[in-house]
Amino acid sequence: MAEYELHCFAQSGNSYRVALMLNLIGADWKPVFVDFFVKGVQRTPEFRSTLNEMGEAPVLIHGSKTLSQSGVMLTYLAERTGKFLPRDDDARLEALRWILFDNQKLNGSLAPYRFLYALAKPRGDPVILKFLKARADGPLAILDKHLADRPFALGAEPTIADLSLVAYLYYPPEEFGFDIAAEHKNIAAWLDRIKALPGWAHPYDLMPGYPMPA
Ligand SMILES: N[C@@H](CCC(=O)N[C@@H](CS)C(=O)NCC(=O)O)C(=O)O
């Protein structure tokens, strides 16, 4: 049995944050497929009573711990291993600031936008898509500006803030209808720097469930 089990699925950028970190730190881990699209497992009473009362993937199991919320998992893994850990108290608060901004605004808007644009059948209402895209464009521009004069979100070294922020950003442009990297040069260079870290893998290669059943 692997040391860590991550309940996840390939299309979930929320899960990717944690899958990527587990891979980058060389953890002994295995993904457990959450059948989100066909069975809607995350909405079942069993999932909610045994894995996550919030009804969401990812869920990380480590020994007696069952954790939900990717930001909690990133923090847990960083504190346990010392890897991608912000270096002091100020840096920890700064990481938390970006993780909250990411969850609420950046990927918090980009994820439902992409879901309605590329995965929902039928595609979402254009008015809602326009609203969500505008909600994502603002934070993308903020992140791009922030990365203009630093290689990673907190400075010289990659931390859990970066691993949170990349959540949906490696998925292909066709899934958004616009090219995030082409429109944001600093984000593009930062994504390349993270991609160069040993152990990096694309979400579709790291987690089960791709391609989706027709
Ligand atoms: N803030 C949460 C977000 C988790 C989340 O929204 N997960 C989605 C899948 S990517 C989910 O399970 N949604 C439940 C549903 O739509 O039924 C985290 O970072 O873990």
Short mmCIF file of C-alpha atoms and ligand atoms in Angstrom, two decimals:
data_model
loop_
_atom_site.label_atom_id
_atom_site.label_comp_id
_atom_site.label_asym_id
_atom_site.label_seq_id
_atom_site.Cartn_x
_atom_site.Cartn_y
_atom_site.Cartn_z
CA MET A 1 0.00 0.00 0.00
CA ALA A 2 1.28 3.45 -0.90
CA GLU A 3 2.05 5.89 1.93
CA TYR A 4 -0.30 8.55 0.52
CA GLU A 5 -3.58 8.04 -1.33
CA LEU A 6 -5.01 10.94 -3.29
CA HIS A 7 -8.66 10.72 -4.30
CA CYS A 8 -8.68 12.70 -7.51
CA PHE A 9 -9.46 12.79 -11.22
CA ALA A 10 -7.54 13.99 -14.26
CA GLN A 11 -9.69 17.02 -15.15
CA SER A 12 -9.46 18.43 -11.62
CA GLY A 13 -6.95 21.23 -11.27
CA ASN A 14 -7.86 21.39 -7.59
CA SER A 15 -6.53 17.82 -7.33
CA TYR A 16 -3.56 18.54 -9.59
CA ARG A 17 -2.03 20.90 -7.05
CA VAL A 18 -1.59 18.01 -4.63
CA ALA A 19 -0.78 15.30 -7.19
CA LEU A 20 1.97 17.55 -8.53
CA MET A 21 3.40 18.22 -5.10
CA LEU A 22 3.40 14.51 -4.22
CA ASN A 23 5.28 13.80 -7.44
CA LEU A 24 7.74 16.67 -7.02
CA ILE A 25 8.66 15.60 -3.50
CA GLY A 26 9.10 11.99 -4.63
CA ALA A 27 6.43 10.71 -2.24
CA ASP A 28 5.21 7.13 -2.29
CA TRP A 29 1.66 7.89 -3.47
CA LYS A 30 -1.11 6.53 -5.59
CA PRO A 31 -4.15 8.18 -7.11
CA VAL A 32 -7.62 6.78 -6.36
CA PHE A 33 -10.14 7.64 -9.08
CA VAL A 34 -13.11 9.83 -8.14
CA ASP A 35 -15.75 9.22 -10.81
CA PHE A 36 -16.90 12.82 -10.86
CA PHE A 37 -18.56 12.99 -14.28
CA VAL A 38 -20.41 9.68 -14.73
CA LYS A 39 -21.34 8.59 -11.22
CA GLY A 40 -20.94 11.89 -9.37
CA VAL A 41 -19.32 9.96 -6.53
CA GLN A 42 -18.41 13.14 -4.63
CA ARG A 43 -22.12 13.86 -4.14
CA THR A 44 -22.98 10.49 -2.59
CA PRO A 45 -23.75 10.17 1.14
CA GLU A 46 -20.98 7.56 1.40
CA PHE A 47 -18.30 9.90 0.03
CA ARG A 48 -19.51 12.68 2.30
CA SER A 49 -19.61 10.52 5.41
CA THR A 50 -16.30 8.71 4.88
CA LEU A 51 -14.08 11.04 2.85
CA ASN A 52 -15.20 14.66 2.74
CA GLU A 53 -18.35 16.18 4.18
CA MET A 54 -17.79 19.10 1.78
CA GLY A 55 -18.43 16.79 -1.18
CA GLU A 56 -15.27 17.70 -3.09
CA ALA A 57 -12.16 16.17 -4.61
CA PRO A 58 -9.29 16.06 -3.81
CA VAL A 59 -9.04 14.08 -0.59
CA LEU A 60 -5.64 13.04 0.76
CA ILE A 61 -5.27 10.03 3.02
CA HIS A 62 -2.11 9.63 5.06
CA GLY A 63 -2.13 7.12 7.90
CA SER A 64 -5.00 8.08 10.20
CA LYS A 65 -5.46 11.48 8.55
CA THR A 66 -8.11 12.23 5.94
CA LEU A 67 -7.59 15.75 4.60
CA SER A 68 -9.69 17.90 2.29
CA GLN A 69 -8.99 21.32 0.74
CA SER A 70 -5.89 21.33 -1.45
CA GLY A 71 -4.40 24.30 0.44
CA VAL A 72 -4.54 22.30 3.67
CA MET A 73 -2.88 19.32 1.96
CA LEU A 74 -0.09 21.45 0.46
CA THR A 75 0.55 22.97 3.89
CA TYR A 76 0.53 19.55 5.55
CA LEU A 77 2.98 18.07 3.03
CA ALA A 78 5.29 21.08 3.20
CA GLU A 79 5.37 21.08 7.00
CA ARG A 80 5.96 17.31 7.13
CA THR A 81 8.71 17.18 4.52
CA GLY A 82 10.20 20.68 4.61
CA LYS A 83 9.82 20.82 0.82
CA PHE A 84 8.20 23.82 -0.90
CA LEU A 85 7.83 25.23 2.62
CA PRO A 86 7.95 29.03 2.83
CA ARG A 87 11.13 29.87 4.72
CA ASP A 88 9.85 31.95 7.67
CA ASP A 89 6.67 33.20 9.36
CA ASP A 90 6.25 36.19 7.03
CA ALA A 91 6.71 33.96 4.00
CA ARG A 92 4.14 31.48 5.38
CA LEU A 93 1.58 34.27 5.63
CA GLU A 94 2.47 35.43 2.13
CA ALA A 95 1.96 31.88 0.82
CA LEU A 96 -1.42 31.70 2.56
CA ARG A 97 -2.38 35.04 0.99
CA TRP A 98 -1.71 33.70 -2.52
CA ILE A 99 -3.37 30.35 -1.80
CA LEU A 100 -6.56 32.12 -0.66
CA PHE A 101 -6.47 34.51 -3.63
CA ASP A 102 -5.99 31.53 -5.91
CA ASN A 103 -8.80 29.45 -4.39
CA GLN A 104 -11.28 32.28 -4.31
CA LYS A 105 -10.44 34.37 -7.36
CA LEU A 106 -7.97 32.93 -9.85
CA ASN A 107 -8.59 29.21 -10.18
CA GLY A 108 -11.80 29.73 -8.22
CA SER A 109 -13.16 31.48 -11.35
CA LEU A 110 -11.13 29.72 -14.02
CA ALA A 111 -12.26 26.23 -12.93
CA PRO A 112 -16.04 26.79 -13.25
CA TYR A 113 -15.42 28.79 -16.45
CA ARG A 114 -13.52 25.85 -18.01
CA PHE A 115 -16.07 23.37 -16.73
CA LEU A 116 -18.94 25.26 -18.39
CA TYR A 117 -16.91 25.97 -21.54
CA ALA A 118 -15.37 22.55 -22.22
CA LEU A 119 -16.84 19.83 -20.02
CA ALA A 120 -20.52 20.59 -19.39
CA LYS A 121 -23.06 19.23 -21.83
CA PRO A 122 -24.52 21.41 -23.19
CA ARG A 123 -21.92 24.20 -22.94
CA GLY A 124 -22.75 26.88 -20.36
CA ASP A 125 -24.81 30.00 -20.99
CA PRO A 126 -22.69 32.65 -22.81
CA VAL A 127 -23.63 35.30 -20.24
CA ILE A 128 -22.32 33.17 -17.39
CA LEU A 129 -19.20 32.24 -19.38
CA LYS A 130 -18.50 35.92 -20.02
CA PHE A 131 -18.93 36.75 -16.34
CA LEU A 132 -16.60 33.95 -15.18
CA LYS A 133 -13.98 34.72 -17.82
CA ALA A 134 -13.87 38.35 -16.67
CA ARG A 135 -13.57 37.10 -13.07
CA ALA A 136 -10.55 35.00 -14.12
CA ASP A 137 -8.92 37.59 -16.41
CA GLY A 138 -8.44 40.07 -13.55
CA PRO A 139 -6.52 37.68 -11.26
CA LEU A 140 -4.51 36.32 -14.22
CA ALA A 141 -3.33 39.86 -14.98
CA ILE A 142 -2.52 40.40 -11.29
CA LEU A 143 -0.45 37.21 -11.17
CA ASP A 144 1.29 38.08 -14.44
CA LYS A 145 2.29 41.49 -13.05
CA HIS A 146 3.46 39.92 -9.77
CA LEU A 147 5.70 37.50 -11.67
CA ALA A 148 7.32 40.24 -13.77
CA ASP A 149 10.19 40.70 -11.33
CA ARG A 150 10.43 37.40 -9.45
CA PRO A 151 10.83 33.84 -10.70
CA PHE A 152 8.28 32.34 -8.29
CA ALA A 153 5.31 33.69 -6.33
CA LEU A 154 7.32 34.29 -3.14
CA GLY A 155 10.66 35.11 -4.75
CA ALA A 156 13.66 33.03 -5.63
CA GLU A 157 12.38 29.59 -4.68
CA PRO A 158 9.22 27.69 -5.56
CA THR A 159 6.80 27.13 -2.65
CA ILE A 160 3.33 25.75 -2.04
CA ALA A 161 1.95 29.10 -3.26
CA ASP A 162 3.19 28.24 -6.77
CA LEU A 163 1.86 24.68 -6.55
CA SER A 164 -1.56 26.05 -5.69
CA LEU A 165 -1.55 28.73 -8.39
CA VAL A 166 -0.70 26.37 -11.25
CA ALA A 167 -3.87 24.34 -10.63
CA TYR A 168 -5.65 24.73 -14.00
CA LEU A 169 -2.92 26.49 -15.94
CA TYR A 170 -1.38 23.50 -17.76
CA TYR A 171 -4.66 22.35 -19.30
CA PRO A 172 -4.77 22.94 -23.08
CA PRO A 173 -6.00 26.27 -24.53
CA GLU A 174 -8.85 24.49 -26.36
CA GLU A 175 -10.41 23.83 -22.95
CA PHE A 176 -10.60 27.59 -22.30
CA GLY A 177 -11.14 29.06 -25.74
CA PHE A 178 -8.17 31.37 -25.11
CA ASP A 179 -4.45 30.84 -24.57
CA ILE A 180 -3.46 31.82 -21.04
CA ALA A 181 0.29 31.43 -21.63
CA ALA A 182 0.24 33.33 -24.95
CA GLU A 183 -1.64 36.23 -23.33
CA HIS A 184 0.51 36.38 -20.18
CA LYS A 185 4.24 36.22 -20.87
CA ASN A 186 5.36 36.21 -17.22
CA ILE A 187 2.92 33.43 -16.37
CA ALA A 188 4.23 31.49 -19.39
CA ALA A 189 7.85 31.77 -18.24
CA TRP A 190 6.89 30.80 -14.66
CA LEU A 191 4.93 27.77 -15.91
CA ASP A 192 8.06 26.72 -17.83
CA ARG A 193 10.20 27.09 -14.69
CA ILE A 194 7.84 24.86 -12.72
CA LYS A 195 7.66 22.40 -15.60
CA ALA A 196 11.46 22.10 -15.43
CA LEU A 197 11.39 20.86 -11.80
CA PRO A 198 12.29 17.17 -11.52
CA GLY A 199 9.12 15.11 -11.13
CA TRP A 200 6.84 17.52 -12.99
CA ALA A 201 4.08 15.82 -14.97
CA HIS A 202 0.97 17.01 -16.80
CA PRO A 203 -2.36 16.54 -14.99
CA TYR A 204 -3.56 14.14 -17.67
CA ASP A 205 -0.49 11.94 -17.09
CA LEU A 206 -0.65 12.11 -13.30
CA MET A 207 -4.28 11.39 -12.44
CA PRO A 208 -6.83 8.87 -13.70
CA GLY A 209 -9.88 9.56 -15.87
CA TYR A 210 -8.49 11.00 -19.11
CA PRO A 211 -9.89 10.89 -21.68
CA MET A 212 -13.40 11.26 -20.38
CA PRO A 213 -15.91 8.64 -21.45
CA ALA A 214 -17.97 9.97 -24.41
N1 LIG B 1 -11.09 24.69 -2.58
C1 LIG B 1 -11.21 23.27 -2.88
C2 LIG B 1 -11.98 23.10 -4.18
C3 LIG B 1 -12.32 21.64 -4.45
C4 LIG B 1 -13.33 21.50 -5.58
O1 LIG B 1 -14.12 22.43 -5.90
N2 LIG B 1 -13.32 20.32 -6.21
C5 LIG B 1 -14.28 20.04 -7.26
C6 LIG B 1 -13.64 19.12 -8.30
S1 LIG B 1 -12.32 19.91 -9.16
C7 LIG B 1 -15.44 19.27 -6.68
O2 LIG B 1 -15.23 18.19 -6.16
N3 LIG B 1 -16.69 19.82 -6.78
C8 LIG B 1 -17.86 19.16 -6.25
C9 LIG B 1 -19.03 19.10 -7.19
O3 LIG B 1 -19.07 19.89 -8.15
O4 LIG B 1 -19.89 18.25 -6.99
C10 LIG B 1 -9.81 22.64 -2.95
O5 LIG B 1 -8.88 23.37 -3.27
O6 LIG B 1 -9.65 21.45 -2.65
#
